[in-house]
PDB file of C-alpha atoms in Angstrom:
ATOM      1  CA  THR K   1     -43.253  34.656  41.476  1.00  0.00           C
ATOM      2  CA  GLU K   2     -44.057  33.855  37.903  1.00  0.00           C
ATOM      3  CA  SER K   3     -42.840  37.064  36.498  1.00  0.00           C
ATOM      4  CA  SER K   4     -39.405  36.704  38.077  1.00  0.00           C
ATOM      5  CA  SER K   5     -38.959  33.266  36.482  1.00  0.00           C
ATOM      6  CA  ASN K   6     -39.707  34.740  33.102  1.00  0.00           C
ATOM      7  CA  ASP K   7     -37.177  37.521  33.567  1.00  0.00           C
ATOM      8  CA  GLY K   8     -34.305  35.080  33.663  1.00  0.00           C
ATOM      9  CA  ASP K   9     -35.206  33.693  30.168  1.00  0.00           C
ATOM     10  CA  ARG K  10     -35.018  37.068  28.586  1.00  0.00           C
ATOM     11  CA  THR K  11     -31.838  38.591  27.014  1.00  0.00           C
ATOM     12  CA  LYS K  12     -30.792  41.754  28.685  1.00  0.00           C
ATOM     13  CA  TRP K  13     -30.794  44.746  26.397  1.00  0.00           C
ATOM     14  CA  ASN K  14     -29.484  48.268  26.719  1.00  0.00           C
ATOM     15  CA  PRO K  15     -31.733  51.238  25.832  1.00  0.00           C
ATOM     16  CA  VAL K  16     -28.753  52.760  23.944  1.00  0.00           C
ATOM     17  CA  ILE K  17     -29.563  50.377  21.082  1.00  0.00           C
ATOM     18  CA  PHE K  18     -32.415  52.774  20.232  1.00  0.00           C
ATOM     19  CA  LEU K  19     -29.957  55.643  19.596  1.00  0.00           C
ATOM     20  CA  LEU K  20     -29.605  54.859  15.929  1.00  0.00           C
ATOM     21  CA  PRO K  21     -33.441  54.650  15.312  1.00  0.00           C
ATOM     22  CA  ALA K  22     -33.910  57.821  17.372  1.00  0.00           C
ATOM     23  CA  CYS K  23     -31.295  59.750  15.288  1.00  0.00           C
ATOM     24  CA  CYS K  24     -32.913  58.445  12.049  1.00  0.00           C
ATOM     25  CA  ASP K  25     -36.255  59.653  13.269  1.00  0.00           C
ATOM     26  CA  MET K  26     -34.886  63.047  14.204  1.00  0.00           C
ATOM     27  CA  THR K  27     -33.062  63.461  10.881  1.00  0.00           C
ATOM     28  CA  ALA K  28     -36.035  62.253   8.793  1.00  0.00           C
ATOM     29  CA  THR K  29     -38.457  64.531  10.552  1.00  0.00           C
ATOM     30  CA  SER K  30     -36.161  67.560  10.140  1.00  0.00           C
ATOM     31  CA  LEU K  31     -35.554  66.782   6.455  1.00  0.00           C
ATOM     32  CA  MET K  32     -39.298  66.302   5.824  1.00  0.00           C
ATOM     33  CA  TYR K  33     -40.219  69.667   7.271  1.00  0.00           C
ATOM     34  CA  ILE K  34     -37.385  71.371   5.301  1.00  0.00           C
ATOM     35  CA  GLY K  35     -38.824  69.706   2.127  1.00  0.00           C
ATOM     36  CA  LEU K  36     -42.276  70.855   3.105  1.00  0.00           C
ATOM     37  CA  SER K  37     -41.131  74.419   3.348  1.00  0.00           C
ATOM     38  CA  TRP K  38     -39.750  74.214  -0.188  1.00  0.00           C
ATOM     39  CA  THR K  39     -42.786  72.501  -1.943  1.00  0.00           C
ATOM     40  CA  TYR K  40     -46.505  72.216  -1.788  1.00  0.00           C
ATOM     41  CA  ALA K  41     -48.175  70.531   1.144  1.00  0.00           C
ATOM     42  CA  SER K  42     -50.065  68.111  -1.128  1.00  0.00           C
ATOM     43  CA  ILE K  43     -46.815  67.023  -2.782  1.00  0.00           C
ATOM     44  CA  PHE K  44     -45.243  66.466   0.686  1.00  0.00           C
ATOM     45  CA  GLN K  45     -48.176  64.279   1.738  1.00  0.00           C
ATOM     46  CA  MET K  46     -48.016  62.164  -1.487  1.00  0.00           C
ATOM     47  CA  LEU K  47     -44.171  61.731  -1.370  1.00  0.00           C
ATOM     48  CA  ARG K  48     -44.412  60.404   2.108  1.00  0.00           C
ATOM     49  CA  GLY K  49     -45.844  57.293   0.534  1.00  0.00           C
ATOM     50  CA  SER K  50     -42.354  56.482  -0.809  1.00  0.00           C
ATOM     51  CA  VAL K  51     -41.392  55.140   2.517  1.00  0.00           C
ATOM     52  CA  MET K  52     -43.401  51.999   1.632  1.00  0.00           C
ATOM     53  CA  ILE K  53     -41.086  51.348  -1.359  1.00  0.00           C
ATOM     54  CA  PHE K  54     -37.861  51.914   0.532  1.00  0.00           C
ATOM     55  CA  THR K  55     -39.018  49.829   3.558  1.00  0.00           C
ATOM     56  CA  GLY K  56     -39.952  46.996   1.314  1.00  0.00           C
ATOM     57  CA  ILE K  57     -36.596  47.030  -0.444  1.00  0.00           C
ATOM     58  CA  PHE K  58     -34.723  47.282   2.783  1.00  0.00           C
ATOM     59  CA  SER K  59     -36.680  44.487   4.327  1.00  0.00           C
ATOM     60  CA  VAL K  60     -35.641  42.189   1.524  1.00  0.00           C
ATOM     61  CA  VAL K  61     -31.929  43.289   1.664  1.00  0.00           C
ATOM     62  CA  PHE K  62     -31.374  43.505   5.432  1.00  0.00           C
ATOM     63  CA  LEU K  63     -34.119  41.338   7.009  1.00  0.00           C
ATOM     64  CA  ARG K  64     -34.066  38.723   4.341  1.00  0.00           C
ATOM     65  CA  ARG K  65     -37.857  38.923   3.841  1.00  0.00           C
ATOM     66  CA  LYS K  66     -39.537  37.526   0.858  1.00  0.00           C
ATOM     67  CA  LEU K  67     -41.940  39.696  -0.871  1.00  0.00           C
ATOM     68  CA  TRP K  68     -44.646  38.225  -3.155  1.00  0.00           C
ATOM     69  CA  LYS K  69     -45.424  39.365  -6.663  1.00  0.00           C
ATOM     70  CA  TYR K  70     -48.442  41.400  -5.483  1.00  0.00           C
ATOM     71  CA  HIS K  71     -46.133  43.265  -3.026  1.00  0.00           C
ATOM     72  CA  TRP K  72     -43.755  44.145  -5.908  1.00  0.00           C
ATOM     73  CA  LEU K  73     -46.738  45.080  -8.086  1.00  0.00           C
ATOM     74  CA  GLY K  74     -48.148  47.390  -5.355  1.00  0.00           C
ATOM     75  CA  MET K  75     -44.691  48.974  -4.816  1.00  0.00           C
ATOM     76  CA  PHE K  76     -44.362  49.560  -8.620  1.00  0.00           C
ATOM     77  CA  VAL K  77     -47.821  51.178  -8.865  1.00  0.00           C
ATOM     78  CA  VAL K  78     -46.942  53.447  -5.913  1.00  0.00           C
ATOM     79  CA  LEU K  79     -43.630  54.342  -7.686  1.00  0.00           C
ATOM     80  CA  ILE K  80     -45.488  55.389 -10.789  1.00  0.00           C
ATOM     81  CA  GLY K  81     -47.831  57.571  -8.823  1.00  0.00           C
ATOM     82  CA  LEU K  82     -44.963  59.150  -6.938  1.00  0.00           C
ATOM     83  CA  ALA K  83     -43.101  59.788 -10.191  1.00  0.00           C
ATOM     84  CA  LEU K  84     -46.181  61.522 -11.605  1.00  0.00           C
ATOM     85  CA  VAL K  85     -46.723  63.636  -8.517  1.00  0.00           C
ATOM     86  CA  GLY K  86     -42.925  64.556  -8.414  1.00  0.00           C
ATOM     87  CA  VAL K  87     -42.820  65.505 -12.064  1.00  0.00           C
ATOM     88  CA  SER K  88     -46.064  67.528 -11.958  1.00  0.00           C
ATOM     89  CA  SER K  89     -44.795  69.632  -8.989  1.00  0.00           C
ATOM     90  CA  VAL K  90     -41.669  70.594 -10.911  1.00  0.00           C
ATOM     91  CA  LEU K  91     -43.125  70.991 -14.381  1.00  0.00           C
ATOM     92  CA  GLY K  92     -46.547  72.393 -13.439  1.00  0.00           C
ATOM     93  CA  PRO K  93     -47.358  76.094 -12.923  1.00  0.00           C
ATOM     94  CA  SER K  94     -45.456  77.501 -10.060  1.00  0.00           C
ATOM     95  CA  ASP K  95     -46.415  79.856  -7.318  1.00  0.00           C
ATOM     96  CA  SER K  96     -43.027  80.818  -5.850  1.00  0.00           C
ATOM     97  CA  SER K  97     -44.603  82.208  -2.688  1.00  0.00           C
ATOM     98  CA  ASN K  98     -46.077  78.764  -1.770  1.00  0.00           C
ATOM     99  CA  ALA K  99     -43.294  76.604  -3.123  1.00  0.00           C
ATOM    100  CA  PRO K 100     -39.936  78.417  -3.496  1.00  0.00           C
ATOM    101  CA  ASN K 101     -38.032  75.333  -4.586  1.00  0.00           C
ATOM    102  CA  PRO K 102     -40.249  72.451  -5.694  1.00  0.00           C
ATOM    103  CA  LEU K 103     -37.512  70.180  -7.047  1.00  0.00           C
ATOM    104  CA  GLY K 104     -35.354  70.668  -3.966  1.00  0.00           C
ATOM    105  CA  GLY K 105     -38.346  69.881  -1.806  1.00  0.00           C
ATOM    106  CA  VAL K 106     -39.040  66.690  -3.687  1.00  0.00           C
ATOM    107  CA  VAL K 107     -35.468  65.517  -3.357  1.00  0.00           C
ATOM    108  CA  VAL K 108     -35.249  66.301   0.388  1.00  0.00           C
ATOM    109  CA  ILE K 109     -38.580  64.605   1.133  1.00  0.00           C
ATOM    110  CA  VAL K 110     -37.503  61.452  -0.727  1.00  0.00           C
ATOM    111  CA  ILE K 111     -34.126  61.381   1.146  1.00  0.00           C
ATOM    112  CA  ALA K 112     -36.129  61.828   4.448  1.00  0.00           C
ATOM    113  CA  GLN K 113     -38.209  58.782   3.480  1.00  0.00           C
ATOM    114  CA  LEU K 114     -34.999  56.709   2.910  1.00  0.00           C
ATOM    115  CA  VAL K 115     -33.890  57.654   6.426  1.00  0.00           C
ATOM    116  CA  GLN K 116     -37.263  56.874   7.803  1.00  0.00           C
ATOM    117  CA  ALA K 117     -37.265  53.392   6.139  1.00  0.00           C
ATOM    118  CA  THR K 118     -33.881  52.794   7.629  1.00  0.00           C
ATOM    119  CA  GLN K 119     -35.355  53.600  11.026  1.00  0.00           C
ATOM    120  CA  MET K 120     -38.203  51.142  10.541  1.00  0.00           C
ATOM    121  CA  VAL K 121     -36.001  48.289   9.463  1.00  0.00           C
ATOM    122  CA  VAL K 122     -33.548  48.850  12.330  1.00  0.00           C
ATOM    123  CA  GLU K 123     -36.296  49.017  14.834  1.00  0.00           C
ATOM    124  CA  GLU K 124     -37.714  45.753  13.611  1.00  0.00           C
ATOM    125  CA  LYS K 125     -34.318  44.064  13.609  1.00  0.00           C
ATOM    126  CA  PHE K 126     -33.880  45.123  17.289  1.00  0.00           C
ATOM    127  CA  LEU K 127     -37.344  44.045  18.337  1.00  0.00           C
ATOM    128  CA  THR K 128     -36.861  40.532  16.762  1.00  0.00           C
ATOM    129  CA  LYS K 129     -33.152  40.224  17.899  1.00  0.00           C
ATOM    130  CA  TYR K 130     -33.506  41.072  21.490  1.00  0.00           C
ATOM    131  CA  GLU K 131     -36.059  39.242  23.602  1.00  0.00           C
ATOM    132  CA  GLY K 132     -37.906  41.137  26.264  1.00  0.00           C
ATOM    133  CA  ILE K 133     -38.223  44.444  24.417  1.00  0.00           C
ATOM    134  CA  GLU K 134     -41.863  45.377  24.680  1.00  0.00           C
ATOM    135  CA  PRO K 135     -42.829  47.757  21.939  1.00  0.00           C
ATOM    136  CA  LEU K 136     -44.437  50.244  24.343  1.00  0.00           C
ATOM    137  CA  GLN K 137     -41.402  50.117  26.578  1.00  0.00           C
ATOM    138  CA  ALA K 138     -39.147  50.725  23.685  1.00  0.00           C
ATOM    139  CA  GLY K 139     -41.258  53.764  22.683  1.00  0.00           C
ATOM    140  CA  GLY K 140     -40.782  55.158  26.132  1.00  0.00           C
ATOM    141  CA  TRP K 141     -37.058  55.179  25.803  1.00  0.00           C
TER     142      TRP K 141
END
């Protein structure tokens, strides 16, 4: 059949390759919710945007991607916004019952976004390196 002839052209892959991205996802999710419990929900949501900056930088370094000037400009604008949000959560009026440790929360959330950016870059590397990995099939593992 036609499908069996295509299977011979594909590189065999082992589902264990997704262990690293799965561990990154589990770690990032755990860290994000620890950070959420320490800071305000609105700060948590805004700081999740930092994954775009880290993913862009990691894509250049590890995937050898070229980002154009408007990509860098967009990442810089997001960085300024994130800096303002982070500083306002630490220096603004505090309600310790809702945010017991705003600075700690900001730091943990940003670290979680670093881990999540690592996950995204590793997954993309695997999906382009190994032929025959269908994204829906990879998600099922």
